[in-house]
CSV table of C-alpha atoms (C1' of nucleotides) in Angstrom, one decimal:
chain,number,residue,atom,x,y,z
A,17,UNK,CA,142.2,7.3,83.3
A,18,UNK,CA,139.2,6.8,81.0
A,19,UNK,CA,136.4,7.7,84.3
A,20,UNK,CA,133.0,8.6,82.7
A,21,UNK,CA,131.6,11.4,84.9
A,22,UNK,CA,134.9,12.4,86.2
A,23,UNK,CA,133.5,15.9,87.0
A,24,UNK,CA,130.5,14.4,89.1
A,25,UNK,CA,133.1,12.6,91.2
A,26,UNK,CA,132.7,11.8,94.0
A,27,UNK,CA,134.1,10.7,97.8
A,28,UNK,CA,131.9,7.1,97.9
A,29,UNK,CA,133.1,6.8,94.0
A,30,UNK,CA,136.6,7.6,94.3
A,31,UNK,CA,137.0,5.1,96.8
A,32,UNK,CA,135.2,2.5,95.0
A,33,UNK,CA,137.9,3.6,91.7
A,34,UNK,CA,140.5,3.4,94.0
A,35,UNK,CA,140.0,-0.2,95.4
A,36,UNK,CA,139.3,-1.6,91.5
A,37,UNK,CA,142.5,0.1,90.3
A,38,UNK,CA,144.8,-1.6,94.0
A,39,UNK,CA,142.7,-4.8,93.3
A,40,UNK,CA,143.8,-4.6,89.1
A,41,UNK,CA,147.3,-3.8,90.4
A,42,UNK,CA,147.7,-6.9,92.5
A,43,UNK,CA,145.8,-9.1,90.4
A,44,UNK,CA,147.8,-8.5,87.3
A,45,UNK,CA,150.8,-8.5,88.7
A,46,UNK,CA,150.2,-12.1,90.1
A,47,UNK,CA,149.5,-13.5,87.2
A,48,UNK,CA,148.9,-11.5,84.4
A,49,UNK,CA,146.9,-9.6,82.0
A,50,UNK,CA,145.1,-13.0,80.2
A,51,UNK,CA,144.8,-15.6,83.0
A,52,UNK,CA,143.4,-12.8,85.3
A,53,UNK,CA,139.6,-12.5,85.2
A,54,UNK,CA,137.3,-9.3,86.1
A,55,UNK,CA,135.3,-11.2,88.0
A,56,UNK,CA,138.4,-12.4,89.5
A,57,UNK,CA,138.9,-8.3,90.6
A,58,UNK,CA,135.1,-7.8,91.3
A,59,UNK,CA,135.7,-10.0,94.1
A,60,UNK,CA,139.1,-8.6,95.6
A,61,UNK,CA,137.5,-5.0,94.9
A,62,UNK,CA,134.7,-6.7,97.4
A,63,UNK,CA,131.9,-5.0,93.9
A,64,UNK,CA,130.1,-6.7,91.4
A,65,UNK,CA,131.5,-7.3,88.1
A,66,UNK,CA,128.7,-4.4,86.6
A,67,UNK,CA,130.6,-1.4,89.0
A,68,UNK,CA,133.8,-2.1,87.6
A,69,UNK,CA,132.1,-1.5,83.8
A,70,UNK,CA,130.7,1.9,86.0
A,71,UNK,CA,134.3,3.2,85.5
A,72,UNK,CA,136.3,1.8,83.0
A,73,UNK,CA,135.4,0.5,79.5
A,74,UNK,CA,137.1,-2.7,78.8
A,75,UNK,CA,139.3,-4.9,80.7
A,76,UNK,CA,142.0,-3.4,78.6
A,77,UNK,CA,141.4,-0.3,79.8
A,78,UNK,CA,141.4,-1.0,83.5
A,79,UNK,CA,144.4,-2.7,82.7
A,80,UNK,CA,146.4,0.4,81.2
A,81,UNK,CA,145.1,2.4,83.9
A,82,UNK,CA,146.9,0.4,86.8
A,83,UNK,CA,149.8,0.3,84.8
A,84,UNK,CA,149.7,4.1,84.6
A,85,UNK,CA,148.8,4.8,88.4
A,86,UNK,CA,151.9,3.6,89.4
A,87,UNK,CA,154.0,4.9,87.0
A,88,UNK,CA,152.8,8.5,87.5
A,89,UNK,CA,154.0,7.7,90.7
A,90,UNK,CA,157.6,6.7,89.9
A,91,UNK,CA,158.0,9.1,87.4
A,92,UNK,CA,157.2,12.1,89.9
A,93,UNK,CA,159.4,10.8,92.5
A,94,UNK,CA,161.7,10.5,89.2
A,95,UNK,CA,161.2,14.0,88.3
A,96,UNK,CA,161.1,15.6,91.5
A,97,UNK,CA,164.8,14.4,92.3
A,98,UNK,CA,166.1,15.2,89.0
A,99,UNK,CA,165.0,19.0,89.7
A,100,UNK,CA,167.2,18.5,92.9
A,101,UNK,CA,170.8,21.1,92.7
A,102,UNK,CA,173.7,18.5,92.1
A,103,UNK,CA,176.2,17.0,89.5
A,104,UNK,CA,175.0,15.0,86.3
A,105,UNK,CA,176.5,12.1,88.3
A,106,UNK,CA,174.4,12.7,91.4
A,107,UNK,CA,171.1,13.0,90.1
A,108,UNK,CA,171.9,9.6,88.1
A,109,UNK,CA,173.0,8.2,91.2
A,110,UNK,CA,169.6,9.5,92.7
A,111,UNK,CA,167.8,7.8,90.5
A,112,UNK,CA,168.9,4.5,90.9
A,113,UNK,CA,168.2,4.8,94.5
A,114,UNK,CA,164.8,6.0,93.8
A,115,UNK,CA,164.1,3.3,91.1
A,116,UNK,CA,165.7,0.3,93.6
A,117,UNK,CA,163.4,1.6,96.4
A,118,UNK,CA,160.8,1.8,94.1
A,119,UNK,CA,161.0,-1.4,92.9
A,120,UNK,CA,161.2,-3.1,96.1
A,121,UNK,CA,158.0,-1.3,97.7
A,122,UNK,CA,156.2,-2.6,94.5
A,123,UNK,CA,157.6,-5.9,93.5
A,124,UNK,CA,154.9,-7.0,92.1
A,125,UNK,CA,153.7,-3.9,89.8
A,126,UNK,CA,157.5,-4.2,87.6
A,127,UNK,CA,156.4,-7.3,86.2
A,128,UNK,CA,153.4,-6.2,84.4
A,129,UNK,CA,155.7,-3.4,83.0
A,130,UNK,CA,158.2,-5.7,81.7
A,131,UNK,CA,155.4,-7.7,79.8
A,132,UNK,CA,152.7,-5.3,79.0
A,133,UNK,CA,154.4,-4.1,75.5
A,134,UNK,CA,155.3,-7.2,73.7
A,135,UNK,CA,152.2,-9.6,75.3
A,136,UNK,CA,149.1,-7.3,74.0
A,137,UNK,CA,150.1,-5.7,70.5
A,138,UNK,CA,147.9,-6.3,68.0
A,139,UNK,CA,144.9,-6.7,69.8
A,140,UNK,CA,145.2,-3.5,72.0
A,141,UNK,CA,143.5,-0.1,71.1
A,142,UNK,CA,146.3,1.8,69.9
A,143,UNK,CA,145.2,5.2,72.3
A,144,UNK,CA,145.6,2.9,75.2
A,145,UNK,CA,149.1,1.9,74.8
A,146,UNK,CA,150.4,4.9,73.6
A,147,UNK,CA,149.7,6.5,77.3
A,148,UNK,CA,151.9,4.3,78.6
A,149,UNK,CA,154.7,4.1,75.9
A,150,UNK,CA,154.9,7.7,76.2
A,151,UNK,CA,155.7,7.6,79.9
A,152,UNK,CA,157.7,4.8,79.5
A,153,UNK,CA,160.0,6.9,77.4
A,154,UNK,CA,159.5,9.8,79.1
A,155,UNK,CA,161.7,8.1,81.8
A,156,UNK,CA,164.6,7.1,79.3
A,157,UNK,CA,164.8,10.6,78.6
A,158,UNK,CA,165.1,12.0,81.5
A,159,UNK,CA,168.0,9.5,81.9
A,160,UNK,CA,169.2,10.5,78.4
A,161,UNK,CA,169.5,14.1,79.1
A,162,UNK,CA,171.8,13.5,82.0
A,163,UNK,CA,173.8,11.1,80.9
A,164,UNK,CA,174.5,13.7,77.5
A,165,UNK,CA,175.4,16.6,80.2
A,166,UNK,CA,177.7,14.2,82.2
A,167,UNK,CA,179.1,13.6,78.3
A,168,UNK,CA,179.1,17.0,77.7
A,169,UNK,CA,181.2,18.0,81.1
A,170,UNK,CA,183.7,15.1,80.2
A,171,UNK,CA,183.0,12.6,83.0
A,172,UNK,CA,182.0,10.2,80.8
A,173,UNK,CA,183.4,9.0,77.3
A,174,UNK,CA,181.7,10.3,74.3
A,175,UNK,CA,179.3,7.4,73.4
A,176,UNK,CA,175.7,7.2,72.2
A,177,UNK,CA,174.1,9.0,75.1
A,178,UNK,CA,170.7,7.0,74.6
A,179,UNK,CA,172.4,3.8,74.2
A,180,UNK,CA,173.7,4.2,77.7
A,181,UNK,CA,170.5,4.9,79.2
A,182,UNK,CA,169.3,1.9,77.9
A,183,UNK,CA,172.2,-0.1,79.8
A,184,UNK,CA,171.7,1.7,83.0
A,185,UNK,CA,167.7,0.9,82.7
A,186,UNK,CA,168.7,-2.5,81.9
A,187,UNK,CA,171.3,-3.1,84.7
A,188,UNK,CA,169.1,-2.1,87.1
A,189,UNK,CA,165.9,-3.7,85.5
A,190,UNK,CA,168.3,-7.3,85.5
A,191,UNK,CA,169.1,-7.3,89.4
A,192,UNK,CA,165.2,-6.1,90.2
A,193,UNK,CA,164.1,-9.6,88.1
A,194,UNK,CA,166.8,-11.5,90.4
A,195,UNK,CA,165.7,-9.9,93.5
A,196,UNK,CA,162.7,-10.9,92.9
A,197,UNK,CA,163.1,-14.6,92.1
A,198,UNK,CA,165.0,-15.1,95.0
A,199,UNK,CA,163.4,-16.6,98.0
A,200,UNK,CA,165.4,-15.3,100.9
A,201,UNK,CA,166.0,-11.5,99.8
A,202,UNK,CA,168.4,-9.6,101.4
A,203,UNK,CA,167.5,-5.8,100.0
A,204,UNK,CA,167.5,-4.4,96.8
A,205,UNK,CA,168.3,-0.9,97.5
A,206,UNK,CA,171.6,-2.1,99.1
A,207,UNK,CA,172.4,-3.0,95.4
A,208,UNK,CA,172.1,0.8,94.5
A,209,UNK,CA,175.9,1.3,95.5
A,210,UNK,CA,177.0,-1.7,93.1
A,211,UNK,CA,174.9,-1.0,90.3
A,212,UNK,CA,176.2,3.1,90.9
A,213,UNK,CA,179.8,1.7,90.9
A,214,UNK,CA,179.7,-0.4,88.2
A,215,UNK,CA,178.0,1.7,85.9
A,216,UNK,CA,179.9,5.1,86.5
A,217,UNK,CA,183.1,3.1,86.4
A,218,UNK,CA,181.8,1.8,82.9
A,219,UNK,CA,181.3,4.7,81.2
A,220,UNK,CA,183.6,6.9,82.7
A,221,UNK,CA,186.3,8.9,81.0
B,11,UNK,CA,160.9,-49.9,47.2
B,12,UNK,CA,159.9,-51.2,50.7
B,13,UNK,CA,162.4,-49.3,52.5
B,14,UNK,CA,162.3,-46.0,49.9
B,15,UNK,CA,158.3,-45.9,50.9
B,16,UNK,CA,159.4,-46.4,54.9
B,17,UNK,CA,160.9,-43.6,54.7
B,18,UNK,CA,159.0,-41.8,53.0
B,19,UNK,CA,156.8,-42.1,56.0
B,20,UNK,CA,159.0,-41.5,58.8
B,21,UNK,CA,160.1,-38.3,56.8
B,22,UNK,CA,157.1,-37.1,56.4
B,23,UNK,CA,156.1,-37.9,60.2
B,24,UNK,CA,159.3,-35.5,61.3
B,25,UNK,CA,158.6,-32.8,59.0
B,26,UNK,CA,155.3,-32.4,60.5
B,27,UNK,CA,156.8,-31.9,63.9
B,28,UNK,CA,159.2,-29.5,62.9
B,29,UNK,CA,156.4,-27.5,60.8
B,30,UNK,CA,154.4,-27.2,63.7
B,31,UNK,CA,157.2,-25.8,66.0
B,32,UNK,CA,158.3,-23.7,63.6
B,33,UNK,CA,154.8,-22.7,63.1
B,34,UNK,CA,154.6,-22.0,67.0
B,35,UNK,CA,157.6,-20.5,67.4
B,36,UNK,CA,156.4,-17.8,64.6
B,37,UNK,CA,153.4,-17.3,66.1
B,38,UNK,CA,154.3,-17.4,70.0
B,39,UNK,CA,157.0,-14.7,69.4
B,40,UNK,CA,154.8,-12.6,67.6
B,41,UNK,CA,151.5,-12.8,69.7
B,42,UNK,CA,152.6,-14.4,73.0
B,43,UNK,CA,150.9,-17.4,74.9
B,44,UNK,CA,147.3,-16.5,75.2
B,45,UNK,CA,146.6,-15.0,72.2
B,46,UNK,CA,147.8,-17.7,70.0
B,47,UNK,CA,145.3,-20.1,69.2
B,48,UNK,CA,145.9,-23.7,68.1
B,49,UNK,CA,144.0,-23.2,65.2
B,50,UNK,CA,146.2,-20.7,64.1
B,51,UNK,CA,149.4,-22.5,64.7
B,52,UNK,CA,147.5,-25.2,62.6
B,53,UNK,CA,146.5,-23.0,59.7
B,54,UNK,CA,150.4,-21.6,59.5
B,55,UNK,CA,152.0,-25.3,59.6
B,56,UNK,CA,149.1,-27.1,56.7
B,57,UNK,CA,147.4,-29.2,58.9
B,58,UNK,CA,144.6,-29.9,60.8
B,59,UNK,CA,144.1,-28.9,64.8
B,60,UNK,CA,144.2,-32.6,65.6
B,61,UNK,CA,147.4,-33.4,64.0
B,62,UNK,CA,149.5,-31.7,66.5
B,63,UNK,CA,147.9,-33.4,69.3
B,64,UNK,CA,149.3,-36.6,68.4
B,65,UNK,CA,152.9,-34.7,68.9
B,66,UNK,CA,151.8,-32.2,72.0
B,67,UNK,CA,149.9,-32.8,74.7
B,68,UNK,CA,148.7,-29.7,74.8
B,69,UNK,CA,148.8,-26.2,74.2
B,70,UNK,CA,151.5,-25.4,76.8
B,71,UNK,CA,153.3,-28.6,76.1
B,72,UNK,CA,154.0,-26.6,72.3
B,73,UNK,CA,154.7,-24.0,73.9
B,74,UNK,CA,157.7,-25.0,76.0
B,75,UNK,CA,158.7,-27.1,73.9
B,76,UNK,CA,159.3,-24.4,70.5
B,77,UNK,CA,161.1,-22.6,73.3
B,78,UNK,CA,163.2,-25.5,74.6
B,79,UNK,CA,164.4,-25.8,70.7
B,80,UNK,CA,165.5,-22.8,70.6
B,81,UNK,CA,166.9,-22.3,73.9
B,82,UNK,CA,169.3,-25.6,73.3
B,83,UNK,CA,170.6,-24.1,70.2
B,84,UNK,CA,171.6,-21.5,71.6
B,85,UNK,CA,173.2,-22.8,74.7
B,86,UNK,CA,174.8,-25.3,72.4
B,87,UNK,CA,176.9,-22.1,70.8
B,88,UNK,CA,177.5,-21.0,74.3
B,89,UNK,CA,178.9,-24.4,75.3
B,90,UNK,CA,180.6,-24.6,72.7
B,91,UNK,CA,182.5,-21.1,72.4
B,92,UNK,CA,183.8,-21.8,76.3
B,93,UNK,CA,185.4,-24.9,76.1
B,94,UNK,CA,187.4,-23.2,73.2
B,95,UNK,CA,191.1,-22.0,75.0
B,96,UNK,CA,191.9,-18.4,76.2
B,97,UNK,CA,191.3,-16.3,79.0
B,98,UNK,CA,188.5,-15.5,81.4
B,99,UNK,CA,187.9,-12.2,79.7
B,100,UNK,CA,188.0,-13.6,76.1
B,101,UNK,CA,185.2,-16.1,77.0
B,102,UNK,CA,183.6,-13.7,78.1
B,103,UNK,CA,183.6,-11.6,74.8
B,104,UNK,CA,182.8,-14.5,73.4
B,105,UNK,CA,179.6,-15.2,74.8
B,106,UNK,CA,178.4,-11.6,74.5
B,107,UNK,CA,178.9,-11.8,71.3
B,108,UNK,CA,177.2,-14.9,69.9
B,109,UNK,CA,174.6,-14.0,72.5
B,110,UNK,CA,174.0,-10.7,70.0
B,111,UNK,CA,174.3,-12.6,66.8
B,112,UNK,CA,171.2,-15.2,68.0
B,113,UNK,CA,168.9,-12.5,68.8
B,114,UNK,CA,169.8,-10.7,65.8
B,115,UNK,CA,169.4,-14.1,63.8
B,116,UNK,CA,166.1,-15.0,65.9
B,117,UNK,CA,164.8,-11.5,67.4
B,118,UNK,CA,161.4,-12.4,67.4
B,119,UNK,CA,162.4,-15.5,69.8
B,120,UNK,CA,163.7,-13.4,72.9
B,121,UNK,CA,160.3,-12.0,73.4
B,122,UNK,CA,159.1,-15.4,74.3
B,123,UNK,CA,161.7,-15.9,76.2
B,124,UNK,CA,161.5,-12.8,78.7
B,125,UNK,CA,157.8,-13.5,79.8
B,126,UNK,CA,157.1,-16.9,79.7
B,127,UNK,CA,158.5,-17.3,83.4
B,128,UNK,CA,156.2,-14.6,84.8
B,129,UNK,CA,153.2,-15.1,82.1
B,130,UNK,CA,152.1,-18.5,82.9
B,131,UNK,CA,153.0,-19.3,86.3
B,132,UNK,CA,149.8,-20.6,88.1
B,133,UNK,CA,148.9,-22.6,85.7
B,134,UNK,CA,151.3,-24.5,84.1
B,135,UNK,CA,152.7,-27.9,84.5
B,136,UNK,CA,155.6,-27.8,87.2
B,137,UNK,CA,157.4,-30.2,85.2
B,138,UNK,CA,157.0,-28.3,81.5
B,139,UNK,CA,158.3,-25.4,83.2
B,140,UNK,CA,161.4,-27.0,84.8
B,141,UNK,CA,162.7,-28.2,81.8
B,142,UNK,CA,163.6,-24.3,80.4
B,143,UNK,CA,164.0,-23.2,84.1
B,144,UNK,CA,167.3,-25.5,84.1
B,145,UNK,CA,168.0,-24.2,80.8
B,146,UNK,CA,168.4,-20.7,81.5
B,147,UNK,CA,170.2,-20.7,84.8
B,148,UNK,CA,172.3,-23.0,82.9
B,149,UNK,CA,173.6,-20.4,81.0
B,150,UNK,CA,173.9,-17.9,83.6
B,151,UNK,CA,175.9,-20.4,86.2
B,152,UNK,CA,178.8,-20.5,82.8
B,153,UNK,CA,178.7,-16.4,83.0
B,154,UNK,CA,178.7,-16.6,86.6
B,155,UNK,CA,181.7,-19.2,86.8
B,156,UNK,CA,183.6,-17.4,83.6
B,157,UNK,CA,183.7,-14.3,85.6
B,158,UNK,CA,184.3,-16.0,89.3
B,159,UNK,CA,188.1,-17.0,87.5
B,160,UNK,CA,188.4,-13.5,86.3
B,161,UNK,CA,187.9,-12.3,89.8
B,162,UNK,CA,190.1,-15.1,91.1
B,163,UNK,CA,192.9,-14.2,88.8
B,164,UNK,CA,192.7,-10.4,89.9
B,165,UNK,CA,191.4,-9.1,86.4
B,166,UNK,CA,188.0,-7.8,88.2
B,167,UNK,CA,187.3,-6.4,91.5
B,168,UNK,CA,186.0,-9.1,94.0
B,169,UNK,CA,182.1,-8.2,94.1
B,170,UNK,CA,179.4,-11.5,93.5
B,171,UNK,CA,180.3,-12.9,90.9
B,172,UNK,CA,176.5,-14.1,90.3
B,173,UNK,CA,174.9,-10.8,90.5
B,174,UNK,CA,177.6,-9.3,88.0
B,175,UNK,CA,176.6,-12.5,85.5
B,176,UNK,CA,173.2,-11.0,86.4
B,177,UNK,CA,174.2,-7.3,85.2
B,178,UNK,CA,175.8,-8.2,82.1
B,179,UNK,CA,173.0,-10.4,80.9
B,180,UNK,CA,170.6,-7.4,81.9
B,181,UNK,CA,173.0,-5.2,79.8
B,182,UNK,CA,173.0,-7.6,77.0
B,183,UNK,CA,169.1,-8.3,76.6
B,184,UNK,CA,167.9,-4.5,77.2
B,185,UNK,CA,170.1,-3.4,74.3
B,186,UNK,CA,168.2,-6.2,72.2
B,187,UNK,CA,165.0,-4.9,73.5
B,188,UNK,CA,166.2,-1.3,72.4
B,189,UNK,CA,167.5,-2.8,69.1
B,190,UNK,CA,164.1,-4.5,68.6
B,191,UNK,CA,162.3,-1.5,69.4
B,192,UNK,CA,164.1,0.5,67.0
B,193,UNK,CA,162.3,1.3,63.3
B,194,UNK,CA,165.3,2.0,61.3
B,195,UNK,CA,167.6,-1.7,62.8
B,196,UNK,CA,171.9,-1.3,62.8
B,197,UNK,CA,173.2,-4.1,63.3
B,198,UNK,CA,172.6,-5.5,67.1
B,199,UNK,CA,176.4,-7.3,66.7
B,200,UNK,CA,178.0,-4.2,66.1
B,201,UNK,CA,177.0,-3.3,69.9
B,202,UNK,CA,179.3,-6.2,71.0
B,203,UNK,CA,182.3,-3.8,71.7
B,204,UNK,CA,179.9,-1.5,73.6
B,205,UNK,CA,178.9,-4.1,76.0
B,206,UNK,CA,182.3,-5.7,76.4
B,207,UNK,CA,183.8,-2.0,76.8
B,208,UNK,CA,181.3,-0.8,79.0
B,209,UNK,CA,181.2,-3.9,81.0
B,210,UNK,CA,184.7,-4.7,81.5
B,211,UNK,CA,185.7,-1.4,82.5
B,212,UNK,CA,183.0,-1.6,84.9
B,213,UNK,CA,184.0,-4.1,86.7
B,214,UNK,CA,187.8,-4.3,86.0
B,215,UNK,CA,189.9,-3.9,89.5
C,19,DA,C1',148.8,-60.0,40.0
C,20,DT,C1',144.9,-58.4,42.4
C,21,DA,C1',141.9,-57.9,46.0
C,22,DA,C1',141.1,-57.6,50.8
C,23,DA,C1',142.6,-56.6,55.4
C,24,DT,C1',145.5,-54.2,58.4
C,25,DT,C1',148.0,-50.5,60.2
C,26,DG,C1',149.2,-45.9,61.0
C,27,DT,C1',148.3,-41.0,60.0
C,28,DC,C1',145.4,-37.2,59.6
C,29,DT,C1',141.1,-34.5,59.7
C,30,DG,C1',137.8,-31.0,61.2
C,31,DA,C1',133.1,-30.8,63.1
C,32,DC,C1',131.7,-31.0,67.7
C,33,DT,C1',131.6,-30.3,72.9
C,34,DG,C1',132.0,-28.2,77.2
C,35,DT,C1',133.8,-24.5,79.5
C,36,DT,C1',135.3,-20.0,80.3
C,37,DC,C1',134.8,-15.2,80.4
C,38,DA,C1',134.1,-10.2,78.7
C,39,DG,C1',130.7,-7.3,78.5
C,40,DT,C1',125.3,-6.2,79.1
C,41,DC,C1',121.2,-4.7,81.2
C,42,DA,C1',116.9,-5.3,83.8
C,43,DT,C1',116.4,-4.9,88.6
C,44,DT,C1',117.4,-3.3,93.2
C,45,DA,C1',119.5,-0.2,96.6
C,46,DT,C1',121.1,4.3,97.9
C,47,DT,C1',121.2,9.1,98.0
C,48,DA,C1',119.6,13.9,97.6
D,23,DT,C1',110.2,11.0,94.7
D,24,DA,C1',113.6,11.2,91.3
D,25,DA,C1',118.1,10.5,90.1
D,26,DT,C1',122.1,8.0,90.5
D,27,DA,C1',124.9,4.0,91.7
D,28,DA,C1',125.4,-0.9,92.2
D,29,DT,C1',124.3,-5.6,91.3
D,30,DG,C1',124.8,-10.2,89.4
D,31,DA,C1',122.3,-13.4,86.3
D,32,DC,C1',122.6,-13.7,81.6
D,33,DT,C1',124.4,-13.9,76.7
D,34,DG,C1',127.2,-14.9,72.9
D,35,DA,C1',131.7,-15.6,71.2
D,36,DA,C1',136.0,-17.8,71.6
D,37,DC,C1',138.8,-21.7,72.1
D,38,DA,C1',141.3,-26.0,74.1
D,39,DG,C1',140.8,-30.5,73.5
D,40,DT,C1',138.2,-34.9,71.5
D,41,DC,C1',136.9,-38.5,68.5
D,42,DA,C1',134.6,-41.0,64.8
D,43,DG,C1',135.7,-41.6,60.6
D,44,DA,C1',138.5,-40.7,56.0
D,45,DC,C1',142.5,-41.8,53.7
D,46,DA,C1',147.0,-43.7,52.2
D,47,DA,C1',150.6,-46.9,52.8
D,48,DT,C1',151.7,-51.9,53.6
D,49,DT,C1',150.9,-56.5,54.3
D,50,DT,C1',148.5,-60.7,53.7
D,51,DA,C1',145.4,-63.8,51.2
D,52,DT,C1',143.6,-65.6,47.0
DNA sequence: ATAAATTGTCTGACTGTTCAGTCATTATTA
DNA sequence: TAATAATGACTGAACAGTCAGACAATTTAT
């Protein structure tokens, strides 16, 4: 988070960062990094365009930062489970769960993940996107790792480790999309057990 | 002479649409929606900004429709490969595997594909974005149905048969992201067996 | 056969609007 | 009172879409 002053922060300010980076959230996520304006998040941040220039340096920026709130947040909740005692196959389980419920308490913020990588290039300062990248693939290694030791202990077949991380991410990713274009939805962390089934079945020895 | 000048003219009328698809469809994939200005799409196809308004009525217009081309050729292969004979599973196979050898053939085309639903909602024509709606829940109601008979001839384990359809296409497409991602490119075919392996033991009864 | 008129295609300068980012002014806090 | 924070009118650039006219292919008239 690019915050000029951050040392002279303070209580009145933080709240006033807080509410720009819940109203860039929401705002993006609706509809997008081009189509949404920043005097469009002035007005849901209830401040004028100027405060939001106070604390972040371009649009891009603000935009990156939102992005990289909430995945601090999943990626804690990611890491703290992972540090859990338990099997390979447990703490993969786990994080499904974790990623589901995730997903479903913040159905809107997935979509600017999915989008953000391919819809910016070029234009984007390079800096910027490589703070989120990095987490991004943070997270696929995590998954890697456990998914080598589960390998490694002969529960599952000796494929490309990586490869299979990529599947699970996208399994899960696929039914989060359909959840989410569906108008009556039933809950997506009931699809934990499926997706947990399917996959371990898939891969296993 | 009449007619060899005639067509001359006609020729010369349809190579300008294609040019300027072609140019769109380069230029969409690579930069998305928003970024990509007419004027460019104009500079890569030879001619001038007005010219392809007489074929589009505007900017999103060329848009859906340099997807729609692409989409139908691809669902034409689709179509086509399932009304050939054999089992549910062989379809199946099938389908993953052409599925691989389009993006491979047209990897910069995907990228349109996977945002345009959640880039430019809002704003766009209902109608426009209709027509590639149908398209792409065409092709996941023939996965849906291909594995529906594989369930109802006891081959996989009765779970919904949509939201498996909805698994394997998530399978399919991350691994294209990965592939996409990927400096150093294998071949994205040569994951066909994975996919089918992975995803047939998965959900095999 | 040649010129003139007609038709259809293409062009790119122009227009109106939108919007990111600025900054002089005002409000708040210490 | 001085320092800091917040404001919102303003600016300049970008860009979708238009349109008056250029140009080439055909047809008609002489």
């Amino acid at each position: 988070m690019k915050v000029k002053e951050m040392n002279k922060r303070k209580i009145g300010q933080r709240d006033h960062l807080t509410q720009v980076l819940q109203a860039a959230e929401k705002l993006f996520a609706k509809r997008g990094f081009y189509p949404t304006t920043i005097d469009d998040i002035a007005k849901e941040a209830k401040l004028a365009k100027g405060t939001i220039y106070l604390y972040f340096d371009s649009k891009e920026d603000l935009f990156f930062s939102a992005i990289e709130r909430k995945l601090d947040a999943l990626l804690s909740k990611i890491e703290k489970a992972v540090k859990e005692p338990g099997s390979a196959w447990q703490r993969i389980n786990a994080t499904i769960g974790i990623h589901l419920k995730f997903m479903e308490e913040n159905k809107d913020f997935f979509k600017i993940m999915q989008s953000f990588s391919e819809q910016l290039r070029e234009k984007l300062e390079k800096e910027l996107k490589e703070r989120v990248v990095e987490k991004q693939s943070r997270y696929i290694k995590i998954l890697t790792r456990l998914i080598q030791r589960a390998i490694n202990e002969g529960e599952v077949k000796p494929l490309n480790a990586r490869k299979l991380a990529v599947i699970l991410m996208g399994i899960v990713h696929s039914l989060t999309v359909y959840w989410v274009s569906q108008k009556e939805r039933g809950s997506l962390c009931g699809d934990a057990s499926l997706v947990q089934e399917v996959f371990s079945q898939g891969v296993e020895r």
